[in-house]
Coordinates of C-alpha atoms and ligand atoms in Angstrom, one line a residue:
X8 CA -0.4 -0.2 -0.1
X9 CA 1.2 3.6 -0.7
X10 CA 2.4 5.2 2.4
X11 CA 2.9 8.8 1.8
X12 CA 0.6 10.6 -0.8
X13 CA 1.8 14.7 -2.0
X14 CA -1.4 16.2 -3.2
X15 CA -1.1 18.0 -5.7
X16 CA -3.6 20.9 -5.7
X17 CA -5.4 22.9 -3.6
X18 CA -9.5 23.3 -2.3
X19 CA -12.1 21.8 -1.9
X20 CA -10.6 18.8 -3.9
X21 CA -6.8 18.5 -1.9
X22 CA -9.0 18.4 1.2
X23 CA -11.2 15.3 0.3
X24 CA -8.3 13.4 -0.7
X25 CA -6.6 14.0 2.3
X26 CA -9.3 13.2 3.8
X27 CA -9.4 9.6 2.3
X28 CA -5.6 9.0 3.1
X29 CA -6.3 10.3 6.8
X30 CA -9.3 7.6 7.2
X31 CA -6.5 4.3 5.3
X32 CA -3.9 5.5 7.3
X33 CA -1.9 7.5 4.6
X34 CA 0.7 10.2 5.9
X35 CA -0.4 13.5 3.5
X36 CA 1.3 16.2 2.5
X37 CA 0.2 19.7 0.9
X38 CA 1.8 22.0 -1.1
X39 CA 1.1 25.5 -1.1
X40 CA 1.2 29.4 -3.2
X41 CA 2.0 32.4 -1.5
X42 CA -1.7 32.7 -0.8
X43 CA -2.8 29.5 0.8
X44 CA 0.2 29.1 3.9
X45 CA -3.0 29.1 6.0
X46 CA -5.8 27.2 3.3
X47 CA -7.9 24.4 4.4
X48 CA -5.5 21.9 2.8
X49 CA -2.5 22.7 4.5
X50 CA -3.9 23.4 7.6
X51 CA -5.3 19.6 7.9
X52 CA -2.3 18.1 5.8
X53 CA 0.3 16.1 7.9
X54 CA 3.2 18.2 5.8
X55 CA 3.4 21.1 3.9
X56 CA 5.7 22.7 1.4
X57 CA 5.9 26.0 0.1
X58 CA 5.7 26.3 -3.8
X59 CA 6.0 30.2 -3.3
X60 CA 4.2 32.1 -6.5
X61 CA 0.9 33.7 -6.5
X62 CA -0.9 32.4 -9.7
X63 CA -1.4 29.0 -11.1
X64 CA 1.3 29.7 -13.0
X65 CA 3.4 30.3 -10.7
X66 CA 2.7 27.7 -8.0
X67 CA 0.2 24.4 -9.0
X68 CA 1.7 23.9 -12.3
X69 CA 5.7 24.6 -12.1
X70 CA 6.7 21.3 -12.8
X71 CA 10.3 21.7 -11.1
X72 CA 9.1 23.1 -8.1
X73 CA 6.4 20.2 -7.1
X74 CA 9.3 17.2 -8.4
X75 CA 11.7 18.7 -5.9
X76 CA 8.7 19.0 -3.2
X77 CA 7.8 15.4 -4.2
X78 CA 11.6 13.8 -2.9
X79 CA 12.4 16.4 -0.7
X80 CA 9.7 15.0 0.7
X81 CA 9.1 11.5 0.0
X82 CA 6.4 10.7 -1.4
X83 CA 5.5 7.5 -3.0
X84 CA 2.7 8.7 -5.0
X85 CA 0.8 11.9 -6.4
X86 CA -3.2 12.1 -6.7
X87 CA -3.5 15.6 -8.8
X88 CA -7.0 15.8 -8.1
X89 CA -8.8 17.4 -11.0
X90 CA -7.3 20.3 -13.5
X91 CA -3.9 21.4 -12.8
X92 CA -1.7 18.4 -13.8
X93 CA -4.5 15.8 -13.6
X94 CA -4.6 15.7 -17.2
X95 CA -1.0 16.1 -18.0
X96 CA 0.7 13.2 -19.5
X97 CA 4.4 15.1 -19.5
X98 CA 3.5 15.8 -15.2
X99 CA 2.7 11.9 -14.8
X100 CA 5.7 10.5 -16.9
X101 CA 8.4 12.9 -14.8
X102 CA 7.1 11.4 -11.7
X103 CA 6.7 8.0 -12.9
X104 CA 10.4 7.4 -14.0
X105 CA 11.3 8.8 -10.7
X106 CA 9.5 5.8 -9.2
X107 CA 6.4 7.2 -8.0
X108 CA 3.6 6.5 -9.0
X109 CA 0.4 9.3 -10.1
X110 CA -2.8 8.4 -8.5
X111 CA -4.1 8.6 -12.3
X112 CA -4.8 7.2 -15.6
X113 CA -1.6 5.5 -17.8
X114 CA -0.5 8.5 -19.9
X115 CA -1.3 6.3 -23.0
X116 CA -4.9 6.4 -22.4
X117 CA -5.0 10.2 -21.2
X118 CA -3.5 10.9 -24.7
X119 CA -6.2 8.8 -27.1
X120 CA -9.0 10.7 -24.9
X121 CA -7.3 13.7 -25.2
X122 CA -8.5 15.3 -28.3
X123 CA -12.3 14.2 -29.8
X124 CA -10.4 13.0 -32.9
X125 CA -8.8 10.0 -31.3
X126 CA -11.1 9.9 -28.8
X127 CA -14.1 9.4 -31.4
X128 CA -12.2 6.8 -33.7
X129 CA -11.2 4.6 -30.5
X130 CA -15.2 4.7 -29.0
X131 CA -16.8 3.8 -33.1
X132 CA -13.9 1.5 -32.9
X133 CA -15.7 0.0 -28.9
X134 CA -18.3 -0.3 -30.8
X135 CA -19.6 3.3 -28.9
X136 CA -21.6 5.9 -31.6
X137 CA -20.9 9.7 -31.5
X138 CA -24.0 11.9 -32.4
X139 CA -23.9 10.8 -36.3
X140 CA -21.8 13.1 -38.3
X141 CA -18.8 13.0 -40.8
X142 CA -15.4 11.1 -39.9
X143 CA -13.7 13.6 -42.7
X144 CA -12.5 17.4 -42.1
X145 CA -14.3 19.7 -43.7
X146 CA -12.8 21.9 -47.1
X147 CA -15.7 23.8 -47.5
X148 CA -19.2 25.1 -46.6
X149 CA -21.2 23.0 -49.7
X150 CA -20.1 19.8 -47.4
X151 CA -22.0 20.9 -44.3
X152 CA -24.8 21.5 -47.2
X153 CA -24.7 18.7 -48.4
X154 CA -25.0 16.8 -44.5
X155 CA -27.8 19.0 -43.7
X156 CA -29.6 18.4 -47.2
X157 CA -29.1 14.6 -46.7
X158 CA -29.2 14.4 -42.2
X159 CA -31.6 16.6 -41.3
X160 CA -30.8 20.8 -39.9
X161 CA -29.6 21.6 -37.6
X162 CA -26.3 20.5 -37.8
X163 CA -23.3 21.5 -35.2
X164 CA -19.7 22.3 -37.0
X165 CA -17.0 21.3 -34.3
X166 CA -14.1 22.3 -33.9
X167 CA -12.0 18.9 -33.8
X168 CA -9.4 19.7 -31.6
X169 CA -11.4 22.1 -29.7
X170 CA -13.4 21.5 -25.8
X171 CA -15.7 23.2 -23.9
X172 CA -18.1 24.7 -26.8
X173 CA -15.2 26.8 -28.2
X174 CA -14.9 26.5 -32.0
X175 CA -18.6 24.9 -32.2
X176 CA -21.7 26.6 -34.6
X177 CA -25.2 25.6 -35.1
X178 CA -25.9 25.4 -38.5
X179 CA -30.6 25.9 -39.3
X180 CA -30.1 25.9 -42.3
X181 CA -27.8 26.3 -45.7
X182 CA -27.2 30.4 -45.5
X183 CA -25.7 30.4 -42.5
X184 CA -23.6 27.9 -43.6
X185 CA -20.2 29.6 -44.7
X186 CA -20.4 31.9 -41.9
X187 CA -20.7 29.7 -39.2
X188 CA -17.6 27.5 -40.6
X189 CA -15.3 30.5 -41.2
X190 CA -16.5 31.7 -37.3
X191 CA -15.8 27.8 -35.7
X192 CA -12.3 27.9 -38.2
X193 CA -11.2 30.8 -36.8
X194 CA -12.3 30.7 -33.1
X195 CA -10.5 27.5 -33.3
X196 CA -7.4 28.6 -34.7
X197 CA -7.1 31.4 -32.3
X198 CA -7.8 29.1 -29.0
X199 CA -6.2 25.7 -29.9
X200 CA -3.9 26.4 -32.9
X201 CA -5.7 24.5 -35.6
X202 CA -8.6 25.4 -37.5
X203 CA -9.6 21.4 -39.0
X204 CA -13.8 21.0 -38.3
X205 CA -16.0 18.2 -38.5
X206 CA -20.1 18.4 -39.2
X207 CA -22.6 16.5 -36.9
X208 CA -26.4 16.5 -36.2
X209 CA -27.1 19.2 -33.8
X210 CA -29.3 17.9 -31.0
X211 CA -31.3 20.6 -30.0
X212 CA -32.2 19.5 -26.7
X213 CA -30.1 16.8 -25.0
X214 CA -29.4 16.3 -21.4
X215 CA -25.8 15.4 -20.1
X216 CA -25.2 12.7 -18.5
X217 CA -21.8 10.8 -17.8
X218 CA -20.5 7.7 -17.2
X219 CA -18.2 7.2 -13.7
X220 CA -16.1 4.1 -14.6
X221 CA -12.7 2.7 -12.3
X222 CA -10.8 0.0 -13.7
X223 CA -7.4 -1.8 -11.5
X224 CA -4.4 -3.3 -13.1
X225 CA -6.2 -6.5 -13.6
X226 CA -8.5 -6.3 -16.3
X227 CA -11.5 -6.0 -14.3
X228 CA -13.5 -2.1 -14.9
X229 CA -16.2 -1.7 -13.3
X230 CA -19.4 0.6 -14.1
X231 CA -20.1 2.5 -10.7
X232 CA -23.5 4.8 -11.9
X233 CA -24.8 7.9 -14.4
X234 CA -24.6 11.5 -13.4
X235 CA -26.9 14.2 -14.9
X236 CA -25.1 17.3 -15.1
X237 CA -28.0 19.6 -17.5
X238 CA -27.9 22.3 -15.3
X239 CA -25.5 24.4 -16.8
X240 CA -24.5 27.6 -18.0
X241 CA -21.4 28.7 -19.7
X242 CA -20.2 25.1 -19.9
X243 CA -19.7 25.8 -16.5
X244 CA -21.8 22.6 -14.7
X245 CA -24.0 24.0 -11.3
X246 CA -26.1 21.3 -10.1
X247 CA -25.3 17.6 -11.0
X248 CA -27.5 14.3 -9.5
X249 CA -27.6 10.2 -9.5
X250 CA -29.1 8.7 -11.1
X251 CA -30.3 10.8 -14.2
X252 CA -33.9 11.1 -14.2
X253 CA -36.8 9.6 -16.0
X254 CA -33.7 7.3 -17.4
X255 CA -35.2 3.7 -17.5
X256 CA -33.1 1.1 -16.4
X257 CA -32.0 -0.7 -19.5
X258 CA -30.5 2.5 -20.9
X259 CA -28.6 2.8 -17.8
X260 CA -27.3 -0.3 -18.6
X261 CA -26.5 -0.3 -21.7
X262 CA -24.5 3.0 -21.2
X263 CA -22.7 1.0 -18.7
X264 CA -21.7 -1.3 -21.0
X265 CA -21.0 1.0 -23.2
X266 CA -18.8 3.5 -21.0
X267 CA -16.5 0.2 -19.8
X268 CA -16.0 -0.6 -23.3
X269 CA -14.2 3.0 -24.5
X270 CA -13.1 2.5 -21.2
X271 CA -11.3 -1.1 -22.4
X272 CA -10.4 0.0 -25.9
X273 CA -7.9 2.7 -24.4
X274 CA -6.3 0.2 -21.7
X275 CA -8.1 2.5 -19.1
X276 CA -7.2 2.5 -15.4
X277 CA -8.1 4.1 -12.2
X278 CA -11.6 6.4 -11.7
X279 CA -12.8 7.8 -15.4
X280 CA -16.1 9.1 -16.9
X281 CA -17.3 8.9 -20.4
X282 CA -19.5 11.8 -21.1
X283 CA -22.9 11.6 -23.4
X284 CA -25.4 13.5 -24.9
X285 CA -29.0 12.0 -24.2
X286 CA -31.6 12.6 -26.0
X287 CA -35.5 10.7 -27.3
X288 CA -34.0 7.3 -25.4
X289 CA -30.8 7.7 -27.2
X290 CA -27.0 8.1 -26.3
X291 CA -24.3 9.6 -27.8
X292 CA -20.3 9.4 -27.1
X293 CA -19.0 12.9 -26.8
X294 CA -15.2 13.0 -24.9
X295 CA -14.3 10.4 -22.2
X296 CA -12.7 13.1 -18.9
X297 CA -9.9 10.8 -17.8
X298 CA -9.4 12.1 -14.3
X299 CA -11.5 12.2 -10.9
X300 CA -14.3 14.8 -11.5
X301 CA -15.6 17.4 -9.0
X302 CA -19.3 16.1 -9.2
X303 CA -17.7 12.8 -8.1
X304 CA -19.6 12.9 -4.4
X305 CA -22.7 11.8 -6.1
X306 CA -22.1 8.5 -7.3
X307 CA -20.6 7.6 -3.9
X308 CA -24.1 8.8 -2.1
X309 CA -25.6 6.3 -4.1
X310 CA -23.3 3.6 -4.4
X311 CA -21.4 3.5 -1.1
X312 CA -18.1 3.6 -2.8
X313 CA -15.1 6.1 -1.6
X314 CA -14.2 7.2 -5.1
X315 CA -10.7 8.3 -3.5
X316 CA -9.8 5.1 -1.7
X317 CA -11.0 3.2 -4.4
X318 CA -8.7 5.7 -7.0
X319 CA -5.6 4.8 -3.8
X320 CA -6.1 0.8 -4.2
X321 CA -5.8 0.1 -8.1
X322 CA -3.0 2.4 -8.0
X323 CA -1.6 0.3 -5.3
X324 CA -1.7 -2.2 -7.3
X325 CA -4.9 -4.1 -5.7
X326 CA -8.1 -5.4 -7.1
X327 CA -10.8 -3.5 -6.9
X328 CA -12.8 -3.9 -4.0
X329 CA -15.8 -4.9 -5.7
X330 CA -17.5 -6.9 -8.8
X331 CA -19.8 -5.1 -11.4
X332 CA -22.3 -7.3 -9.5
X333 CA -21.9 -6.1 -6.1
X334 CA -22.4 -2.4 -7.0
X335 CA -25.6 -1.7 -5.6
X336 CA -27.3 1.7 -6.0
X337 CA -29.7 3.5 -3.5
X338 CA -31.3 6.6 -3.3
X339 CA -31.0 10.1 -5.1
X340 CA -28.3 12.5 -4.3
X341 CA -28.0 16.3 -5.6
X342 CA -24.8 18.5 -5.7
X343 CA -25.2 21.6 -5.7
X344 CA -21.5 24.0 -6.7
X345 CA -21.0 26.9 -4.4
X346 CA -18.8 29.2 -6.0
X347 CA -18.5 32.6 -5.3
X348 CA -19.6 34.4 -8.2
X349 CA -23.1 36.5 -7.8
X350 CA -25.9 34.9 -9.8
X351 CA -27.0 38.1 -10.2
X352 CA -29.6 39.1 -12.9
X353 CA -27.9 35.7 -14.2
X354 CA -24.0 37.3 -14.9
X355 CA -22.3 35.3 -12.1
X356 CA -19.7 38.0 -11.2
X357 CA -16.9 36.7 -9.6
X358 CA -16.8 37.7 -6.3
X359 CA -13.7 36.9 -4.7
X360 CA -12.5 37.9 -1.3
X361 CA -13.3 37.4 3.0
X362 CA -15.1 34.5 3.4
X363 CA -16.3 36.6 7.2
X364 CA -18.1 33.2 8.0
X365 CA -18.9 30.1 6.7
X366 CA -21.1 27.6 8.3
X367 CA -22.3 24.3 6.2
X368 CA -25.7 22.9 6.8
X369 CA -25.3 19.5 8.3
X370 CA -28.2 16.8 9.1
X371 CA -29.6 14.1 7.8
X372 CA -27.9 13.1 3.8
X373 CA -25.9 16.4 4.3
X374 CA -22.5 16.1 3.0
X375 CA -20.1 19.7 2.3
X376 CA -17.3 18.2 0.6
X377 CA -15.7 22.5 1.3
X378 CA -12.2 24.0 0.5
X379 CA -12.7 27.5 3.3
X380 CA -13.6 27.8 6.4
X381 CA -14.8 31.3 8.5
X382 CA -11.3 33.8 7.6
X383 CA -9.9 32.2 4.5
X384 CA -9.9 34.4 1.6
X385 CA -11.4 33.3 -1.6
X386 CA -8.6 34.4 -4.5
X387 CA -8.8 35.9 -7.7
X388 CA -6.3 33.4 -8.8
X389 CA -7.4 30.6 -8.2
X390 CA -11.0 28.8 -9.3
X391 CA -13.3 30.2 -7.1
X392 CA -15.5 27.2 -5.9
X393 CA -15.6 27.3 -2.3
X394 CA -17.3 23.5 -1.7
X395 CA -19.9 21.2 -3.5
X396 CA -23.6 20.5 -1.4
X397 CA -24.5 17.2 -1.6
X398 CA -27.9 15.5 -0.2
X399 CA -29.1 12.1 -0.6
X400 CA -32.3 11.8 0.0
X401 CA -34.6 8.3 -0.7
X402 CA -35.7 9.7 -4.0
X403 CA -35.1 12.3 -5.5
X404 CA -38.4 14.6 -4.5
X405 CA -36.6 13.8 -0.7
X406 CA -33.4 14.4 -2.0
X407 CA -34.5 18.4 -4.0
X408 CA -36.3 19.1 -0.6
X409 CA -33.6 18.2 1.4
X410 CA -30.9 20.1 -0.8
X411 CA -33.5 22.7 -0.9
X412 CA -33.5 23.0 3.2
X413 CA -29.8 23.1 3.7
X414 CA -29.1 25.9 1.2
X415 CA -31.1 27.8 3.3
X416 CA -29.9 26.9 6.5
X417 CA -26.0 27.8 5.0
X418 CA -24.7 30.6 6.1
X419 CA -21.5 32.4 4.2
X420 CA -20.9 36.5 4.1
X421 CA -18.1 38.7 3.0
X422 CA -18.1 36.9 -0.5
X423 CA -21.2 36.5 -3.1
X424 CA -22.3 32.9 -4.2
X425 CA -24.0 30.7 -6.3
X426 CA -26.9 30.1 -3.7
X427 CA -29.3 32.1 -5.2
X428 CA -29.4 30.3 -8.7
X429 CA -29.2 27.0 -7.5
X430 CA -31.9 27.3 -4.8
X431 CA -34.4 29.1 -8.4
X432 CA -32.5 25.6 -9.8
X433 CA -33.7 23.4 -7.9
X434 CA -37.5 25.3 -7.4
X435 CA -38.2 25.8 -10.9
X436 CA -41.3 23.4 -12.0
X437 CA -38.7 22.1 -15.2
X438 CA -36.1 20.6 -12.7
X439 CA -38.5 18.5 -10.5
X440 CA -40.2 17.5 -13.8
X441 CA -36.9 17.5 -15.5
X442 CA -37.5 19.4 -18.3
X443 CA -34.4 20.9 -18.2
X444 CA -31.7 20.1 -21.1
X445 CA -27.7 21.8 -20.8
X446 CA -29.5 25.0 -23.0
X447 CA -32.2 24.7 -20.1
X448 CA -30.4 26.9 -17.3
X449 CA -29.5 29.7 -20.1
X450 CA -32.0 29.4 -22.7
X451 CA -34.8 29.4 -20.1
X452 CA -34.3 30.0 -15.9
X453 CA -35.2 33.6 -14.9
X454 CA -32.6 34.9 -12.6
X455 CA -34.2 38.3 -13.0
X456 CA -34.4 39.5 -9.3
X457 CA -32.2 37.1 -7.7
X458 CA -29.2 38.8 -6.0
X459 CA -26.1 37.5 -3.5
X460 CA -24.4 40.5 -2.5
X461 CA -22.0 40.1 -0.4
X462 CA -21.6 41.4 3.2
X463 CA -18.5 43.9 3.0
X464 CA -17.5 44.1 6.2
X465 CA -14.8 46.5 6.0
X466 CA -14.1 50.4 6.2
X467 CA -15.2 54.4 6.2
X468 CA -19.1 53.3 4.7
X469 CA -22.0 54.5 6.6
X470 CA -24.3 54.4 4.7
X471 CA -27.6 53.0 7.0
X472 CA -29.2 50.0 6.1
X473 CA -32.3 47.6 7.5
X474 CA -31.6 45.0 9.2
X475 CA -34.1 42.8 10.7
X476 CA -32.9 41.2 14.3
X477 CA -35.0 38.7 16.5
X478 CA -35.5 39.6 20.0
X479 CA -36.5 38.1 23.0
X480 CA -38.8 40.7 25.5
X481 CA -40.7 38.9 28.3
X482 CA -39.4 35.8 26.5
X483 CA -41.3 36.3 23.9
X484 CA -39.6 36.3 20.2
X485 CA -39.7 39.2 18.2
X486 CA -38.5 40.3 15.1
X487 CA -37.6 44.1 14.7
X488 CA -36.2 46.2 12.3
X489 CA -32.7 48.2 12.9
X490 CA -31.2 50.7 11.2
X491 CA -27.3 50.4 11.5
X492 CA -24.3 51.4 9.2
X493 CA -23.7 49.7 6.6
X494 CA -20.4 49.2 7.6
X495 CA -21.5 46.7 10.9
X496 CA -25.2 45.1 9.2
X497 CA -22.6 42.3 8.7
X498 CA -22.4 41.1 12.7
X499 CA -26.5 42.2 13.2
X500 CA -27.6 39.6 10.3
X501 CA -28.7 37.1 12.7
X502 CA -28.4 34.2 9.5
X503 CA -30.0 33.2 6.2
X504 CA -26.0 33.3 4.8
X505 CA -27.1 34.6 1.1
X506 CA -29.3 31.9 0.5
X507 CA -31.9 34.7 0.6
X508 CA -32.0 35.2 -3.0
X509 CA -35.3 37.3 -3.7
X510 CA -37.2 36.1 -1.0
X511 CA -34.9 37.5 1.9
X512 CA -33.4 41.5 0.3
X513 CA -30.3 41.9 1.6
X514 CA -30.3 45.6 0.4
X515 CA -32.1 48.1 -1.2
X516 CA -31.9 47.6 -4.9
X517 CA -28.9 49.6 -6.8
X518 CA -26.8 49.3 -3.9
X519 CA -24.7 47.2 -5.7
X520 CA -21.9 47.0 -3.7
X521 CA -20.9 50.3 -3.9
X522 CA -19.5 50.8 -0.1
X523 CA -19.1 54.7 -0.5
X524 CA -20.5 54.9 -4.2
X525 CA -24.7 54.9 -3.9
X526 CA -25.5 57.3 -6.8
X527 CA -23.0 60.0 -6.2
X528 CA -20.6 59.4 -9.0
X529 CA -18.2 57.5 -7.0
X530 CA -17.6 54.5 -9.4
X531 CA -16.7 51.7 -7.4
X532 CA -15.4 47.4 -8.2
X533 CA -17.3 45.3 -7.1
X534 CA -15.0 42.6 -6.7
X535 CA -11.1 42.2 -5.9
X536 CA -9.0 42.6 -9.4
X537 CA -6.8 43.2 -11.4
X538 CA -7.3 47.3 -13.7
X539 CA -6.1 46.7 -17.2
X540 CA -7.2 49.3 -18.8
X541 CA -8.4 52.7 -18.0
X542 CA -11.1 54.1 -21.1
X543 CA -11.8 57.2 -19.9
X544 CA -9.6 61.0 -19.1
X545 CA -10.3 63.3 -16.8
X546 CA -12.8 66.4 -17.7
X547 CA -13.9 63.2 -20.4
X548 CA -17.9 63.7 -20.2
X549 CA -19.2 60.4 -20.1
X550 CA -22.8 59.0 -20.1
X551 CA -24.7 56.5 -17.3
X552 CA -23.3 52.7 -18.4
X553 CA -20.1 54.1 -20.1
X554 CA -17.5 51.5 -19.2
X555 CA -14.7 53.1 -17.3
X556 CA -12.3 50.3 -16.7
X557 CA -11.7 47.2 -17.2
X558 CA -11.1 44.7 -13.8
X559 CA -9.5 41.6 -14.7
X560 CA -10.2 38.9 -11.5
X561 CA -10.3 35.3 -11.9
X562 CA -9.8 35.3 -15.8
X563 CA -12.5 37.2 -16.3
X564 CA -12.5 40.6 -18.1
X565 CA -15.5 42.5 -15.8
X566 CA -16.3 45.9 -17.4
X567 CA -16.6 48.6 -14.9
X568 CA -19.5 51.3 -16.2
X569 CA -20.1 54.5 -13.9
X570 CA -23.5 54.3 -13.2
X571 CA -24.8 58.3 -13.8
X572 CA -23.9 60.3 -16.7
X573 CA -21.3 63.7 -16.1
X574 CA -17.3 64.9 -16.5
X575 CA -14.6 62.6 -15.0
X576 CA -13.1 64.2 -12.1
X577 CA -10.3 62.4 -10.6
X578 CA -9.4 58.6 -11.8
X579 CA -7.8 56.6 -8.9
X580 CA -6.7 53.8 -10.7
X581 CA -4.4 53.0 -13.7
X582 CA -3.6 49.5 -15.4
X583 CA -1.6 46.9 -13.4
X584 CA -3.7 48.5 -9.6
X585 CA -4.7 45.2 -7.5
X586 CA -7.9 47.0 -5.8
X587 CA -10.6 45.6 -3.4
X588 CA -14.2 45.0 -3.6
X589 CA -16.2 48.4 -3.4
X590 CA -12.7 50.4 -4.4
X591 CA -13.3 53.7 -5.9
X592 CA -12.4 54.5 -9.2
X593 CA -12.9 56.6 -10.6
X594 CA -15.1 60.1 -9.8
X595 CA -18.1 61.5 -11.7
X596 CA -19.4 64.7 -10.9
Ligands
MV4_29 C1 -23.7 18.9 -29.2 C2 -24.2 19.6 -28.9 C3 -25.4 19.5 -28.8 N1 -25.6 18.2 -30.1 N2 -23.3 18.0 -29.9 C4 -20.7 21.8 -26.3 C5 -19.0 21.5 -26.0 C6 -18.7 19.6 -26.5 N3 -17.9 19.2 -25.3 C7 -20.5 19.6 -26.8 N4 -21.0 20.3 -26.5 C8 -22.6 20.2 -27.1 N5 -22.2 19.0 -28.8 C9 -23.9 17.9 -30.8 N6 -24.1 17.7 -31.8 C10 -24.4 20.0 -27.4 C11 -23.3 20.5 -27.0 C12 -23.7 21.4 -25.7 C13 -23.3 21.2 -24.3 C14 -23.1 19.7 -24.1 C15 -23.2 18.9 -23.2 C16 -23.1 19.2 -21.8 C17 -23.2 21.0 -21.7 C18 -23.2 21.4 -23.2 C19 -23.5 22.7 -23.3 C20 -24.8 23.3 -24.6 C21 -23.8 23.0 -25.3

């Protein structure tokens, strides 16, 4: 068995792996960037080593330093988590050459599944079909038209070496073909350095259903259960569940068999996921994820299998601790990703910052896989997943009510979170009736009125805000309204976290995190980040809504707009400056 595992990751997944190791009596080694010196994964591990640096590239992706720490710590294995080095074959080979075990699939399997073309060919060879389409690369738009006429419109043009929806274009009729091919090719070239594209039937209302598999080095490969991840926006999953709702047992069996065939075809070992699109009772191979996924806990909750412990066992050369026939699925599990993002008006703006309070819910069937605790900081430099709430229930309605109950119980203050959007999804009748698809959140769900304004616990803001406080008078409980300086409002709020959404407004409309701002002409930034551009000059006349500067936070550029029209009186920032939530950047008169 392995004795000491280095976790080459941070946040909730590092915590998840550390916990599994501890339960197995395996020593744990954490690594950390300068910003993560006191992070939860560091606090929980037996040993921790500094990587230096701030950005992921400088720290968690710094191969040389990590290899050095592996050696210095004496770790005999590395768990990569997801992201970072999890699908990096150079890294996997580098550590294997040093006699250190990579807790993940063989590099060859990662490579075969690494792009759409070779994975599609491998799946096809194993008898598992993708969406009907061409196997040859497109030369010109007439081929798109010919395909559409033969198989029916709409069709999808996809970048062969693309991913995450980039380089994909939907073509509804002949007249759109030429422009769509051009733009797919140029986006692919820009994003991936290659412009090869192919065409397939476009499914208009598919669900994203993926199958967990796990294989050992003794030739055993099993499927565990499927997950429905259709509730997503811009290819970011919001909610995942298992089993997939309205999903017949014979289709589950067929999808499980297909996933095992794909895994065997590429010589897969360890935990992996085969993704499918599912529509009208048919499923089609999409791609394979050669890593442990964020949403693995829902599978654990319905199967009782500890996937991380099993990953570690098979990496150590042990056989799987169960057979296909041993697996019994029970009940229903839902995972909600809780990100530091403000879902107001469906915008999902990053909301890094200090978590002043984090009290996760508890109770029957309620699991919290978090990467942060009260007092920790969500940095703009890393993924903003705070953690995952996973609720199990005997059936889907019970799991939905339990998840809603737990979300309403959640107390997170200091940052905005996706909780109000999650509540809106779980409360929706389309979700309850599983009428949703991968397009539902973006095309149907209405997030107007949903807000999650962070409670800013800093500084000089003296505007008064209203708070509801419970008091007891002669043994009887009353709810009273108090009016307190905004800077102290966090201390007065008793409960509810950011889960209130529309039902429990935190702040009067329009205040929007603008600490000293309001309608005064002081333009403030809603989150911490770096100024990349200033678009106005002192003395310039601007209109209300004009962008005054561009703020980069969490790898996204955000336009910061003036609330009112007027003349620019003062500019307080320059490109390259770091700013905090509520900082004034421009003053307008
Ligand atoms: C599709 C599709 C419909 N028809 N292909 C988007 C990302 C890429 N990995 C596959 N994607 C899709 N391919 C055909 N022929 C719809 C999607 C799609 C999607 C797939 C999985 C999860 C979320 C999605 C969101 C939008 C579109």
